[in-house]
Tab-separated table of C-alpha atoms in Angstrom:
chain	number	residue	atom	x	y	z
A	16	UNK	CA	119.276	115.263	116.222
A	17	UNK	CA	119.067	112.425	118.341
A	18	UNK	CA	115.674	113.119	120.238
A	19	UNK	CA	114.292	113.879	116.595
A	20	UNK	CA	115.590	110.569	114.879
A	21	UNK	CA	114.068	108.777	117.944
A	22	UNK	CA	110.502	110.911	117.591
A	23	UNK	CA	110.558	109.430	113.831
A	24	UNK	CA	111.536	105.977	114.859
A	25	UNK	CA	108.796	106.174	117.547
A	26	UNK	CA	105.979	107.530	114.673
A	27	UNK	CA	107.003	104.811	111.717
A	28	UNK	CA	106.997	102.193	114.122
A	29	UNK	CA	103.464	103.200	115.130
A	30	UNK	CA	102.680	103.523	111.857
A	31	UNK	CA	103.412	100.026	110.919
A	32	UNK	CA	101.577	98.539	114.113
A	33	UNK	CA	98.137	100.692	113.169
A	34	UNK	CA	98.714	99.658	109.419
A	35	UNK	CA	99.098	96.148	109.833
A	36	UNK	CA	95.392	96.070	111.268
A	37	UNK	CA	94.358	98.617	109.237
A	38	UNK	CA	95.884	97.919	106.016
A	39	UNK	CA	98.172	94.988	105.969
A	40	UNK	CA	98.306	94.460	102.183
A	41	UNK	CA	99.288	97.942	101.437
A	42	UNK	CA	100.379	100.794	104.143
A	43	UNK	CA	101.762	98.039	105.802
A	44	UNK	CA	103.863	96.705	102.995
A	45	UNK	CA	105.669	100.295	103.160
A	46	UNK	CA	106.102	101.318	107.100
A	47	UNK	CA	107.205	97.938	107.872
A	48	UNK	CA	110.799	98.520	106.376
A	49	UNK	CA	111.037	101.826	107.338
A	50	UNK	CA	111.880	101.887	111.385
A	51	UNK	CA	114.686	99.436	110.725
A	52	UNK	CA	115.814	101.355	107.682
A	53	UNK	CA	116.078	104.258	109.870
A	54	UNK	CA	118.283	102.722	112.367
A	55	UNK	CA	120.412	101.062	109.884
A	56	UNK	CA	120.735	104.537	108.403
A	57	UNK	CA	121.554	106.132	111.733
A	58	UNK	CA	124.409	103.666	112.633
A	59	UNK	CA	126.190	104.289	108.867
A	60	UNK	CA	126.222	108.216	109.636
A	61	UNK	CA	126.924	108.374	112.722
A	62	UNK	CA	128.264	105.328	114.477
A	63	UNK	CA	131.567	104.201	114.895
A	64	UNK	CA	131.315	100.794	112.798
A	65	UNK	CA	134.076	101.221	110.745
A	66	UNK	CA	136.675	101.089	114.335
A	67	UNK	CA	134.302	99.196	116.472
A	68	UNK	CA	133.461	95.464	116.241
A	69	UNK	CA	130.302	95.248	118.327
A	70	UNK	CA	128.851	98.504	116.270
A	71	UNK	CA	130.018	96.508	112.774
A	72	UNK	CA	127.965	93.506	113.645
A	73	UNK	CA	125.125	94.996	115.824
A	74	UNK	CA	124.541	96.902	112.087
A	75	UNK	CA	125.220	93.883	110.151
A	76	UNK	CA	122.230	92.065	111.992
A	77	UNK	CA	120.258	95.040	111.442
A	78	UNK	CA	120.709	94.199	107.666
A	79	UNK	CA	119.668	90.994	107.968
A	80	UNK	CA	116.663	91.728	109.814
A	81	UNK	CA	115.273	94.523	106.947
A	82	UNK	CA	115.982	91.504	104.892
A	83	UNK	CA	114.245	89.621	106.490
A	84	UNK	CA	111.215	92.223	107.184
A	85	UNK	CA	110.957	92.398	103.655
A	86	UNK	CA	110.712	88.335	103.104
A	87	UNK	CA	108.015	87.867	105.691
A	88	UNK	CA	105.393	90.328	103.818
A	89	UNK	CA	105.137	87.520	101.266
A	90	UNK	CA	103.600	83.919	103.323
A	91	UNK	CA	105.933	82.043	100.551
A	92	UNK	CA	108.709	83.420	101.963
A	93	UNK	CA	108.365	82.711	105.111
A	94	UNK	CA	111.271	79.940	105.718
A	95	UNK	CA	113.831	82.784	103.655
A	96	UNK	CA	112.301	85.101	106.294
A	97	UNK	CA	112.972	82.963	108.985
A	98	UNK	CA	116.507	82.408	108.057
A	99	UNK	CA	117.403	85.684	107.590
A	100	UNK	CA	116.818	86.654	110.666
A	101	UNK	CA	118.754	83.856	112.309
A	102	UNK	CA	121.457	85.196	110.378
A	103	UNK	CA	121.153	88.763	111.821
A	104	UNK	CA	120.998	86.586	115.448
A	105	UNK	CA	124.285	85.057	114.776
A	106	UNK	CA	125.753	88.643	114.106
A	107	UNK	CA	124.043	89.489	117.535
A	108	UNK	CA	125.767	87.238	119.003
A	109	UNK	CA	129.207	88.088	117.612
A	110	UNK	CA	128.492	91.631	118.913
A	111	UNK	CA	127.743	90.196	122.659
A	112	UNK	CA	130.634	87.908	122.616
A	113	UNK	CA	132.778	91.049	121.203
A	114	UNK	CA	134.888	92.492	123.994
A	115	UNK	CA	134.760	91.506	127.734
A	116	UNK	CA	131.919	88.890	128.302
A	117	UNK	CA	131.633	85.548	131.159
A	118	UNK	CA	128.942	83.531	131.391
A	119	UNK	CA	125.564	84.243	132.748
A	120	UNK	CA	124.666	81.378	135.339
A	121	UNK	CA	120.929	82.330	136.233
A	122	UNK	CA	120.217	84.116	133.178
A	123	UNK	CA	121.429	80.852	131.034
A	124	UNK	CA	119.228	78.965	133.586
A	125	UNK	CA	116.309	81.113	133.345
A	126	UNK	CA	116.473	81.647	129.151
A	127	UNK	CA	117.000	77.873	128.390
A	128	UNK	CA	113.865	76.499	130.741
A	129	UNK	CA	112.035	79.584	129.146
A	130	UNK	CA	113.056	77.866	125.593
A	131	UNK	CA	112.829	74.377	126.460
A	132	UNK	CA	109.116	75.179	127.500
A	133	UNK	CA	108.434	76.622	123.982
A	134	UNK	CA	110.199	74.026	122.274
A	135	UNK	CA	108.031	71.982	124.002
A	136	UNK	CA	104.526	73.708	122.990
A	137	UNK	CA	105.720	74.844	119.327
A	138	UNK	CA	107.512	71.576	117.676
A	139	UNK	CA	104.340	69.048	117.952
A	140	UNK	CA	102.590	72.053	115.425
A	141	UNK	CA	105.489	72.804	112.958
A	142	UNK	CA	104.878	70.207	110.961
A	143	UNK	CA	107.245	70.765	108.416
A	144	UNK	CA	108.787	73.243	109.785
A	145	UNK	CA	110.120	71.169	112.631
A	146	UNK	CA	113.409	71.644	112.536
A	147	UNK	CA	113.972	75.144	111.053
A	148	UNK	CA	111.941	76.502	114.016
A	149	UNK	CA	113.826	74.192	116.993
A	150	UNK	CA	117.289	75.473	114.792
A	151	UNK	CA	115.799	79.289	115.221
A	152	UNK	CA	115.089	78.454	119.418
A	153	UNK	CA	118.391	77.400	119.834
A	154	UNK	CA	119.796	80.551	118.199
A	155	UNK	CA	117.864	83.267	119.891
A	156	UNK	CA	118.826	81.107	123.017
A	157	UNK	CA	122.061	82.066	122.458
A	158	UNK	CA	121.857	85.426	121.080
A	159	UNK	CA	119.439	86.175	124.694
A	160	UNK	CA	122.570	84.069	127.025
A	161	UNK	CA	125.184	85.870	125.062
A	162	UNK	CA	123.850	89.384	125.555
A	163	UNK	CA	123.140	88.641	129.396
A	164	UNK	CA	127.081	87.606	129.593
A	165	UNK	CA	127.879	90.936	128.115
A	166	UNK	CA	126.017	93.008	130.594
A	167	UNK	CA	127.194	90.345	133.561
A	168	UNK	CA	130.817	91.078	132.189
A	169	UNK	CA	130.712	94.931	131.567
A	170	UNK	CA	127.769	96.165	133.889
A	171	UNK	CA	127.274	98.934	131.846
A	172	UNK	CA	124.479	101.046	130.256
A	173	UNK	CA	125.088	100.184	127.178
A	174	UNK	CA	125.401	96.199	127.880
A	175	UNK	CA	122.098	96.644	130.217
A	176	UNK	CA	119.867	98.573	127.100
A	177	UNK	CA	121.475	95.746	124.534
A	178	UNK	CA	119.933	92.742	127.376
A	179	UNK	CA	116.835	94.653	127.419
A	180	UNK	CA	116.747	94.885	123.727
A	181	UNK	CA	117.731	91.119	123.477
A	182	UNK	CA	114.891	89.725	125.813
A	183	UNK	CA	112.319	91.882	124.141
A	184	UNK	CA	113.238	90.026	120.939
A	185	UNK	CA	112.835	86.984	122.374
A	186	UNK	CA	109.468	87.880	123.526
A	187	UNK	CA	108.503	89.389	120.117
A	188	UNK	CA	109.953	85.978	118.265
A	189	UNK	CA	108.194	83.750	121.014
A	190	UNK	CA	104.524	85.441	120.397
A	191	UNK	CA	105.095	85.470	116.801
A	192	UNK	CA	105.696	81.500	116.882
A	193	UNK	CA	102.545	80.940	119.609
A	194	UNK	CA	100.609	82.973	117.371
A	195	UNK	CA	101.530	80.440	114.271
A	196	UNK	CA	101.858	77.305	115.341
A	197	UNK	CA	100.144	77.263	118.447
A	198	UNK	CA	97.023	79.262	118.818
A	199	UNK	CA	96.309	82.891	117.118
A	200	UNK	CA	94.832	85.452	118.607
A	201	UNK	CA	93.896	88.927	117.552
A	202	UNK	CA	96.563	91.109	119.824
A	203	UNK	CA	98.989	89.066	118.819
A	204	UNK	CA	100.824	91.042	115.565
A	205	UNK	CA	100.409	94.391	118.193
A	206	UNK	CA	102.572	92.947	120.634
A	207	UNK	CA	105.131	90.952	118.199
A	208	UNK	CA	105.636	94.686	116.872
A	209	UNK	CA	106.032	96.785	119.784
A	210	UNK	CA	108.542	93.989	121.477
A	211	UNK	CA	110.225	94.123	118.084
A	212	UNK	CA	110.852	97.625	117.059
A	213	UNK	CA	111.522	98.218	120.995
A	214	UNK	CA	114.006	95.580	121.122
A	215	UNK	CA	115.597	96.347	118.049
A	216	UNK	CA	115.783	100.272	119.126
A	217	UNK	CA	117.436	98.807	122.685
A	218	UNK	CA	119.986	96.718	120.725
A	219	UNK	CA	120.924	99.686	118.221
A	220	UNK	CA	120.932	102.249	121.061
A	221	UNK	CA	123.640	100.153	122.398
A	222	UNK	CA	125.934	101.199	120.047
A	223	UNK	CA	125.880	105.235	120.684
């Protein structure tokens, strides 16, 4: 069941990645949703949310990010979008912090230059979005520290795959922001997507 559920995540994730150069307006529209809808899906059959805090929120921040999958396919909605998915961050978090966790020296080092430098390249270009984005920088800053103090506290598979999954979101959040405010290019929506969906796969996988 498992190496099936992952075969379908793997094929409606590339799904959405071909659509969105293919046919953004419509296919798109539809596999978008559906990778995170299958994860979300997966954790209410079978994982242990109900007894387990770090499942409960891990699966609460998948929520929010559907949500806010769904808000971004409309260039209006962009700022609901964007704080939607802080909100699914901030349940991230509360799933790293759940349980054993100390803090992360080098990785803390390492993330916050790594944000301070994009801070640095992405606020001059906001405009008005100037402070939602530096709000948004901060908190995947914290959600990326938070899951390194997990895995520095537990050293553990599951704490190593949820790190992984953590830092690919970063990367998928941090391309997605060059490729806005900064300068677009064409490979740009390939790679947010693949460091998304992989990231987001890491983080659920986690859970099991």
């Amino acid at each position: 069941m498992e190496i099936q559920s992952n075969l379908i995540f793997i094929v409606l994730s590339g799904l959405a990645i071909v659509s969105k150069y293919t046919s953004p307006n419509k296919l798109y529209r539809l596999f978008k949703l559906l990778p995170i809808l299958l994860l979300i899906i997966w954790i209410a059959v079978f994982g242990d949310y109900q007894a387990n805090l770090y499942t409960r929120a891990i699966l609460t921040g998948l929520c929010f990010s559907l949500i806010g999958d769904f808000l971004l396919l409309f260039p209006n909605q962009f700022k609901s979008g964007l704080f939607s998915f802080l909100t699914g961050h901030v349940w991230y978090i509360l799933g790293f912090l759940s349980g054993n966790w100390s803090f992360p020296l080098l990785s803390t080092l390492t993330i916050t230059i790594l944000a301070l430098g994009m801070i640095l390249q992405l606020y001059p270009s906001a405009g008005k979005l100037k402070i939602p984005v530096l709000v948004y920088i901060t908190v995947i800053t914290g959600m990326g520290i938070s899951a390194f103090g997990r895995l520095d506290a537990l050293q553990s598979f599951s704490a190593l795959i949820g790190s992984m999954g953590a830092s690919l979101f970063m990367i998928s959040d941090g391309v997605l922001g060059w490729n806005k405010f900064k300068n677009p290019f064409n490979l740009a929506e390939g790679i947010i997507l693949i460091t998304y969906y992989s990231g987001q796969w890491m983080i659920f996988y986690s859970t099991l």
